[in-house]
Tab-separated table of C-alpha atoms and ligand atoms in Angstrom:
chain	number	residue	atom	x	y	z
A	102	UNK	CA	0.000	0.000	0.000
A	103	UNK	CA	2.987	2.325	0.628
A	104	UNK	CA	4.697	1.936	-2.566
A	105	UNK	CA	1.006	2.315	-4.233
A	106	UNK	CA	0.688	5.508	-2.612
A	107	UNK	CA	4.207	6.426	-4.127
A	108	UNK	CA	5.672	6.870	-0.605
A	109	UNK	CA	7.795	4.367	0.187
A	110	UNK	CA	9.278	5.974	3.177
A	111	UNK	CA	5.453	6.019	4.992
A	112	UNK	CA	5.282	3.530	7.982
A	113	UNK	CA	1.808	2.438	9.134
A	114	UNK	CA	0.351	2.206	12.401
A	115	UNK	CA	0.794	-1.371	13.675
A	116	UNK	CA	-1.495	-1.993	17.089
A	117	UNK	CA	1.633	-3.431	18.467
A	118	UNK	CA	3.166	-0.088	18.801
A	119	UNK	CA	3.139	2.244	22.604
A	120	UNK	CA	2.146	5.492	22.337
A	121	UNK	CA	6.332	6.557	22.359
A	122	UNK	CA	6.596	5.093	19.129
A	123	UNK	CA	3.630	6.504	18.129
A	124	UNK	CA	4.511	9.751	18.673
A	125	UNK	CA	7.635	9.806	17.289
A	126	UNK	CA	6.257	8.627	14.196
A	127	UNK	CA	3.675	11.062	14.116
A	128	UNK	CA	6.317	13.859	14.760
A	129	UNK	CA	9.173	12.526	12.402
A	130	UNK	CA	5.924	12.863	9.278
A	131	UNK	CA	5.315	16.220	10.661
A	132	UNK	CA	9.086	17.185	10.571
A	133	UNK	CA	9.241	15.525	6.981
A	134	UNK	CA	6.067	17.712	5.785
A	135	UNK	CA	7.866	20.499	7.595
A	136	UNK	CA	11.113	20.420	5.627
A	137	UNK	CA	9.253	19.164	2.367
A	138	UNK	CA	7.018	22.684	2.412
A	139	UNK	CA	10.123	24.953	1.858
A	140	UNK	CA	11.038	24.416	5.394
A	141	UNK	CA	7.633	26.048	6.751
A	142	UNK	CA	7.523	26.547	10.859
A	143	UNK	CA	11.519	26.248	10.738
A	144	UNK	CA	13.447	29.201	12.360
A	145	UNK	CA	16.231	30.406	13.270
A	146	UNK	CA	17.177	32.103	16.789
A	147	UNK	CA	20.964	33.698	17.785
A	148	UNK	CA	22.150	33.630	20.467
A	149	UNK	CA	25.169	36.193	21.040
A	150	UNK	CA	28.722	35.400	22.186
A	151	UNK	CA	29.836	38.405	23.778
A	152	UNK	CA	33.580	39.575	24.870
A	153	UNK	CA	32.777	39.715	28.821
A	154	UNK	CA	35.217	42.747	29.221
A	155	UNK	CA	34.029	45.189	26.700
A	156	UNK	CA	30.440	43.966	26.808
A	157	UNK	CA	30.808	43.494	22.638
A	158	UNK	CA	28.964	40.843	20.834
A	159	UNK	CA	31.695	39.302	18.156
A	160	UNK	CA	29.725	36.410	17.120
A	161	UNK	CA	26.389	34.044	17.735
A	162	UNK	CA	25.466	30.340	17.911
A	163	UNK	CA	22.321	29.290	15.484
A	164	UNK	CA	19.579	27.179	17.253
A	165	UNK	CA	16.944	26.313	15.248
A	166	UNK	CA	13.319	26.018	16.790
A	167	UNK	CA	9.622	24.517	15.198
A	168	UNK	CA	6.923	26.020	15.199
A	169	UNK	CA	4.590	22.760	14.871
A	170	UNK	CA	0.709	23.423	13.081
A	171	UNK	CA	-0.533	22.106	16.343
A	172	UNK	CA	2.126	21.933	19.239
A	173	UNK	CA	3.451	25.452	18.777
A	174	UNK	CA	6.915	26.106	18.964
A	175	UNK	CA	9.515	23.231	19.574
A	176	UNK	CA	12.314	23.411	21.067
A	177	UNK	CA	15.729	21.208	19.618
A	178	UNK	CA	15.876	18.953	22.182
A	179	UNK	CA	12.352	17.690	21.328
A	180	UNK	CA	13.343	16.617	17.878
A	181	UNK	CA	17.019	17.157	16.999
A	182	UNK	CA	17.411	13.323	18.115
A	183	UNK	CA	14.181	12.133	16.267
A	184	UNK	CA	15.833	13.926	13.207
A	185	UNK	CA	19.115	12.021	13.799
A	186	UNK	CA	17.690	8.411	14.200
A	187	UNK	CA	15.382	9.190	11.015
A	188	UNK	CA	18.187	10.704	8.788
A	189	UNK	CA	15.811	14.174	8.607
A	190	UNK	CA	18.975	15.850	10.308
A	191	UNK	CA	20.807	15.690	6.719
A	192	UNK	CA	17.777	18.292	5.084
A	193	UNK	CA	17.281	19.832	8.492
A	194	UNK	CA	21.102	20.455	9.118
A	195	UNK	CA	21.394	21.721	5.551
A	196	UNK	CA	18.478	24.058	5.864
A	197	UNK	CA	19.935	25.508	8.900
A	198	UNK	CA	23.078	26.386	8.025
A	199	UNK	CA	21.843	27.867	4.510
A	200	UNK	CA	19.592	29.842	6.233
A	201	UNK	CA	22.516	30.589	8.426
A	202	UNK	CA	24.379	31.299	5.402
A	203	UNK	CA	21.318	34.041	3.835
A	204	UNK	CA	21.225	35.171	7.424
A	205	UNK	CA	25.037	36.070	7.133
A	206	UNK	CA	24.528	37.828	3.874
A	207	UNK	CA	21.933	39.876	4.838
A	208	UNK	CA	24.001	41.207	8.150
A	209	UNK	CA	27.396	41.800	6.018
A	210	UNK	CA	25.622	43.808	3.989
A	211	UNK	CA	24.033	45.443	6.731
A	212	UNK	CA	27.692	46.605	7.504
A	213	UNK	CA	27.295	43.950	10.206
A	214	UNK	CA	29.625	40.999	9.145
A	215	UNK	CA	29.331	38.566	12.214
A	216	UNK	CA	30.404	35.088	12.155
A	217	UNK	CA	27.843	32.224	13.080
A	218	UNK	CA	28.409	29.094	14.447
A	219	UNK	CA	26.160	26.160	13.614
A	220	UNK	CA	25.511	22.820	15.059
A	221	UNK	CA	26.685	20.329	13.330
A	222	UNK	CA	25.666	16.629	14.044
A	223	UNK	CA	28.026	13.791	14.077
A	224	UNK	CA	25.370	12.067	11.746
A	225	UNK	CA	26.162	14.983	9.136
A	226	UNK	CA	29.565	14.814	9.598
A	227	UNK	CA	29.650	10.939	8.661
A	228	UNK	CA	28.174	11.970	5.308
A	229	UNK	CA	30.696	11.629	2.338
A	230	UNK	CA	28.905	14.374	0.822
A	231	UNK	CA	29.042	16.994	3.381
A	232	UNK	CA	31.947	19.007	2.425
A	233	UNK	CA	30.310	19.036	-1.488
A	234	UNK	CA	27.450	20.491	-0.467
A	235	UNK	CA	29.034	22.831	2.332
A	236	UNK	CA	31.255	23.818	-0.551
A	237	UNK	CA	27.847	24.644	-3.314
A	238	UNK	CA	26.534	26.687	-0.681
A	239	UNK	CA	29.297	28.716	0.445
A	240	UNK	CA	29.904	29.368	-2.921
A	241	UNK	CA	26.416	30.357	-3.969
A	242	UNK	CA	26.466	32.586	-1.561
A	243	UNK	CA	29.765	34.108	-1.821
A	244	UNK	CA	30.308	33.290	1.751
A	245	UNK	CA	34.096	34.700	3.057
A	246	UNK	CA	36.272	32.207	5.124
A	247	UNK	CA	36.035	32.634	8.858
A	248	UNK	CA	31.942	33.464	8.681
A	249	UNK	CA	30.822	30.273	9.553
A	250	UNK	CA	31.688	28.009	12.546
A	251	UNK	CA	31.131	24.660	12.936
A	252	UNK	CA	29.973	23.305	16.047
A	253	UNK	CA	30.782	19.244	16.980
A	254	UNK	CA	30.010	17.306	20.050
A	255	UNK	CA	32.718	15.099	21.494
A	256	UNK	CA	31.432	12.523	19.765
A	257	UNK	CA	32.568	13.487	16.673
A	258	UNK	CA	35.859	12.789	17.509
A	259	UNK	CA	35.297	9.153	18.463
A	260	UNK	CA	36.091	8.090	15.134
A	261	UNK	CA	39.885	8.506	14.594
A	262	UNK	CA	40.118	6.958	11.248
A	263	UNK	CA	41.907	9.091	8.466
A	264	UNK	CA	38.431	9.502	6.624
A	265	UNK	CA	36.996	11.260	9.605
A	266	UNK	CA	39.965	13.589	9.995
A	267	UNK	CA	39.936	14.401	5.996
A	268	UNK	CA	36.674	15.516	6.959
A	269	UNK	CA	37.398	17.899	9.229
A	270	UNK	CA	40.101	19.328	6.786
A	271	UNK	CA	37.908	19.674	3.665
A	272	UNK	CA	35.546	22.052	5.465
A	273	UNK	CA	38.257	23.683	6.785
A	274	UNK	CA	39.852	24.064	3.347
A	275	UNK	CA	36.287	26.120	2.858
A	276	UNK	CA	36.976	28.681	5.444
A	277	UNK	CA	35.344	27.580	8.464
A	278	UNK	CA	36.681	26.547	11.919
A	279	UNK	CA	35.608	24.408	14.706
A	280	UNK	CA	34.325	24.365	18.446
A	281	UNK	CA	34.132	21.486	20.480
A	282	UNK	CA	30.333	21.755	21.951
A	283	UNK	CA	29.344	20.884	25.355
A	284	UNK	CA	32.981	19.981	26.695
A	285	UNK	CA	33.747	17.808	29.363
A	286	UNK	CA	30.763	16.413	29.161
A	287	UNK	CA	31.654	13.390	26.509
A	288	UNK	CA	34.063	10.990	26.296
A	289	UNK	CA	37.165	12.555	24.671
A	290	UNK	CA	40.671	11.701	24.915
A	291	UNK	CA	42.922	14.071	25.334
A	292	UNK	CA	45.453	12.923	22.894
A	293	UNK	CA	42.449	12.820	19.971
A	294	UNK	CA	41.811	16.491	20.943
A	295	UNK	CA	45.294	17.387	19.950
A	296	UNK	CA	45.095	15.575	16.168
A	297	UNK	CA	42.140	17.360	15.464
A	298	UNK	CA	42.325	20.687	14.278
A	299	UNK	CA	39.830	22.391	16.962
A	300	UNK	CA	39.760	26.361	17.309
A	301	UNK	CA	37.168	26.838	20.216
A	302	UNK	CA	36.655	24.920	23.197
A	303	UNK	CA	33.157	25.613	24.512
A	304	UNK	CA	32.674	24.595	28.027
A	305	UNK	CA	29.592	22.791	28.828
A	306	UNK	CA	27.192	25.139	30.923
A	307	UNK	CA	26.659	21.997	33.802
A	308	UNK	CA	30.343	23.338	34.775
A	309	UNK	CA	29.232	27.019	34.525
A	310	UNK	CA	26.244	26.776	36.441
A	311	UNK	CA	27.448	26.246	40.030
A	312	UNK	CA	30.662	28.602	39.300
A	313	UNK	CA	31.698	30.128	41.817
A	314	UNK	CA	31.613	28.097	44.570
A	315	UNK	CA	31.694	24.785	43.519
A	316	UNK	CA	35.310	23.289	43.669
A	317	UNK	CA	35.116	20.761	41.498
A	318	UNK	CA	33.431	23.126	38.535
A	319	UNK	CA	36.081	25.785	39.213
A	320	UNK	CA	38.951	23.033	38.785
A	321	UNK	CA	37.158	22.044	35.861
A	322	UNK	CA	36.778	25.203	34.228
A	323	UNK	CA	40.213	26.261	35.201
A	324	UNK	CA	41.631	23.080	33.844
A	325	UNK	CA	39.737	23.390	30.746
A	326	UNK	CA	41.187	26.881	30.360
A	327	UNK	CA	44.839	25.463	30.783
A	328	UNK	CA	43.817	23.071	28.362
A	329	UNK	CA	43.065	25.132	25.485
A	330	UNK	CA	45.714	27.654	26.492
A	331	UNK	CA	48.713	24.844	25.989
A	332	UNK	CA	46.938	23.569	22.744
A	333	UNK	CA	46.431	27.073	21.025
A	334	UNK	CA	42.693	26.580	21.519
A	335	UNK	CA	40.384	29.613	22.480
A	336	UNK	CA	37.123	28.720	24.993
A	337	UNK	CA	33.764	29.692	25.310
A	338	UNK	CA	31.850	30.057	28.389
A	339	UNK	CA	28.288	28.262	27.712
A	340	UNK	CA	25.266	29.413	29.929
A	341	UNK	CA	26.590	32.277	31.829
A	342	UNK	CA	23.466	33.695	34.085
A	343	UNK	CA	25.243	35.531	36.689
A	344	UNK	CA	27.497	38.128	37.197
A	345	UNK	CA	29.584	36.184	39.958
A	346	UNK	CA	29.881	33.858	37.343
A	347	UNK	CA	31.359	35.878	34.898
A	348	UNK	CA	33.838	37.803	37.152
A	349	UNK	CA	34.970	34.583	37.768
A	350	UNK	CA	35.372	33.323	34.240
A	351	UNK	CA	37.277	36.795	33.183
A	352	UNK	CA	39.190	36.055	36.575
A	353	UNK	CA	40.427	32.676	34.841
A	354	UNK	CA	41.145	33.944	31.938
A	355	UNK	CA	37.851	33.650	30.208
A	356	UNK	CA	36.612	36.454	28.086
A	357	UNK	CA	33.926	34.850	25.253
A	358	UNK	CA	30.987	33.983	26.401
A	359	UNK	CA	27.119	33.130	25.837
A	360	UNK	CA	24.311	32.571	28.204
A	361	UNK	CA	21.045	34.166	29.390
A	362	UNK	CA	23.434	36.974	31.701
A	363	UNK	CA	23.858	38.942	28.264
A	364	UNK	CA	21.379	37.589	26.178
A	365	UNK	CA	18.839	34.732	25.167
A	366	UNK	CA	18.544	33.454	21.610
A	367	UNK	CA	16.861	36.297	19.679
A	368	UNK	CA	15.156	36.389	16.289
A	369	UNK	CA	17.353	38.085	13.952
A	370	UNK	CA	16.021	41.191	14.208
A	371	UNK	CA	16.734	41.342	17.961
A	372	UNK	CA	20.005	40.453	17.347
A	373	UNK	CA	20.968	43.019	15.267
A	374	UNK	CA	19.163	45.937	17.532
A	375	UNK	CA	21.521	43.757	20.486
A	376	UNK	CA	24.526	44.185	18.017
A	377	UNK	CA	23.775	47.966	17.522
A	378	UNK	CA	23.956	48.605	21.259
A	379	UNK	CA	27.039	47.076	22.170
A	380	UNK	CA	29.421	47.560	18.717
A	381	UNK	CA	29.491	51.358	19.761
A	382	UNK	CA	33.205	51.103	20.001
A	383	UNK	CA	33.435	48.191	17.547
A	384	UNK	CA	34.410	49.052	14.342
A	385	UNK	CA	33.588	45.607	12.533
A	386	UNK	CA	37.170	45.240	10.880
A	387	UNK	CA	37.550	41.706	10.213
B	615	C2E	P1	23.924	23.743	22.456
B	615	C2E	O1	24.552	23.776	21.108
B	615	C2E	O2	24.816	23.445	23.616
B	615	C2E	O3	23.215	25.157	22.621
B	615	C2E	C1	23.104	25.871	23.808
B	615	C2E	C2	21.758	25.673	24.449
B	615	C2E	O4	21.792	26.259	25.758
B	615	C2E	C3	20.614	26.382	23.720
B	615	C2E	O5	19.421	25.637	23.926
B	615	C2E	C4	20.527	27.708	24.472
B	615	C2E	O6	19.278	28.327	24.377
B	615	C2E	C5	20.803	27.251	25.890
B	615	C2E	N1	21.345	28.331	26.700
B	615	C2E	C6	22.145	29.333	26.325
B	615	C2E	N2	22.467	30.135	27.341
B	615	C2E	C7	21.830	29.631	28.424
B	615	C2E	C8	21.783	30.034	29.807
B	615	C2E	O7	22.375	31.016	30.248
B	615	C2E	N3	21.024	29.259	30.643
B	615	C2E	C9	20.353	28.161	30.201
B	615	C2E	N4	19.628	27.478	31.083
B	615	C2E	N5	20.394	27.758	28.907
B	615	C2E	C10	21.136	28.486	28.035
B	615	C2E	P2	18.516	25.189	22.712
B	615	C2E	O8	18.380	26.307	21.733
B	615	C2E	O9	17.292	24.598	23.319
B	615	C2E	O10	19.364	24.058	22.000
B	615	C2E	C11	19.595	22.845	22.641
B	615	C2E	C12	20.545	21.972	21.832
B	615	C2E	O11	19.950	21.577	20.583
B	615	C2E	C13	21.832	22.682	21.406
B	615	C2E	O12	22.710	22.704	22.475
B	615	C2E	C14	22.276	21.825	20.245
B	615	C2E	O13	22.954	20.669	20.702
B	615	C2E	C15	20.955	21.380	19.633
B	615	C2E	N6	20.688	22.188	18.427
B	615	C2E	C16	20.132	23.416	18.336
B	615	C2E	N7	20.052	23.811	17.043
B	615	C2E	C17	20.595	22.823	16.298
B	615	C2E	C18	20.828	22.639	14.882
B	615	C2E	O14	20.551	23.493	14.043
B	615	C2E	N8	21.418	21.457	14.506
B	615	C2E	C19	21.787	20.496	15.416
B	615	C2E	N9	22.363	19.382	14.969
B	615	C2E	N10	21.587	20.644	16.732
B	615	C2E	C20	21.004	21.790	17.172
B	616	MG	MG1	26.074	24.481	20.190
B	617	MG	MG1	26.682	23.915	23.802
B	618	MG	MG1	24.652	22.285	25.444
């Protein structure tokens, strides 16, 4: 019946399915419609990254929500997993980061040329075909090197093979760079962190959050700072809320940040009214 309906992708109801499996299959043909109608109820927020000391925003992360017909907006962590186990994070990833890409446009030429980082999944990254397409894009939209970031779990770097590393190089032969998402959080080994070529280090909030006075989060942090400092790596300070957390960081030697302290994820408009306000002394030379 599937193939007669021309849809051989469609999986029926069977009664011995639970209501999980249910709904995930109800929200994967949702997220499939989604991405099928030119990407209609998909957007965009940014979230700044901001230089702690002079209150500047030099750059923002791309999280994309869902605005679902019936649920009303999603958030990622209620389907960016769905989308990996059903292989609807290949369209979805490269919707985001072409609308990431148009986003970028639109800001240059807004004299406002700031560099976005997007997620990237590890189920992305395994694809042969990534760099070809990251390359058709980039070059459709006459996008310069160092606009777009790539951000990778730990996971990524599980994989040591010579294929995975080539494919880390090939989008960095396209002018983008890397951050290490969520660190200290995964499994990485320390020697695998040094063969792959890894800009940013962005320190998982769970080690943020209870800064100060936690000892084992400031020996983390601090250690994670030391890290990147001895391998020519620069860190980000994920989910900063407070300013004792902050004072902290800079104390440490921590200057980039993000988190809820300085600003939310905005729409793009909000951003660039956020930009305006703190690139008084910031003349955009890149
Ligand atoms: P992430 O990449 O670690 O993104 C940071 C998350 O922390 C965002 O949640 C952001 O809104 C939240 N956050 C930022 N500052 C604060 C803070 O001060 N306090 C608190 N409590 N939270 C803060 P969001 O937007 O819900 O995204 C969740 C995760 O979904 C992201 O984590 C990322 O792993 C994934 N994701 C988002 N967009 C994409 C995408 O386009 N592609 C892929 N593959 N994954 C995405
Ligand atoms: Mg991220
Ligand atoms: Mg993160
Ligand atoms: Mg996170």
């Amino acid at each position: 019946a599937a193939k007669a309906a021309g849809r051989n992708d469609v999986r029926y109801y069977q009664p011995s399915m639970n209501a999980d499996a249910l709904e995930r299959l109800t929200l994967e043909r949702d997220l499939r419609h989604a991405l099928e109608d030119s990407a209609g109820g998909l957007q965009l927020y940014y979230q700044p990254q901001v230089d702690a000391v002079s209150g500047q925003c030099i750059g923002c992360e791309a999280l994309v929500r869902w605005y679902h017909p019936e649920r009303g907006m999603m958030m990622p962590d209620a389907f960016i997993s769905l989308a990996e186990r059903s292989g609807l994070i290949v369209p979805l990833g490269q919707w985001v980061l072409a609308e990431a890409c148009r986003q970028y446009k639109i800001w240059e030429a807004e004299g406002m040329p700031l560099s976005i980082s997007v997620n990237l999944s590890p189920v992305q990254l395994g694809r042969s075909t990534l760099a070809a397409s990251v390359q058709l894009l980039f070059a459709s939209h006459q996008i310069p090197p160092g606009a777009i970031e790539f951000e990778l779990t730990e996971s990524a770097l599980m994989d040591d093979s010579d294929d995975n590393l080539q494919r880390f190089h090939a989008l960095i032969a396209l002018g983008s760079s890397f951050a290490l998402d969520d660190f200290g959080t995964g499994y990485s080994s320390l020697s695998r962190l040094k063969r792959y070529p890894i800009s940013r280090l962005k320190i998982d909030r769970s080690f943020v959050m209870n800064l100060p006075g936690n000892a084992e989060d400031a020996a983390v942090a601090t250690a994670t700072l030391s890290l990147a400092r001895d391998l020519g790596m620069d860190v980000v300070a994920e989910g900063v809320e407070t300013p004792e957390q902050r004072d902290y960081l800079v104390s440490r030697g921590c200057y980039v940040m993000q988190g809820y302290l300085f600003a939310r994820p905005l729409t793009a408009a909000d951003m660039k009214a956020f930009c305006r306000t703190t690139m008084l002394k910031h003349d955009w030379v890149s």
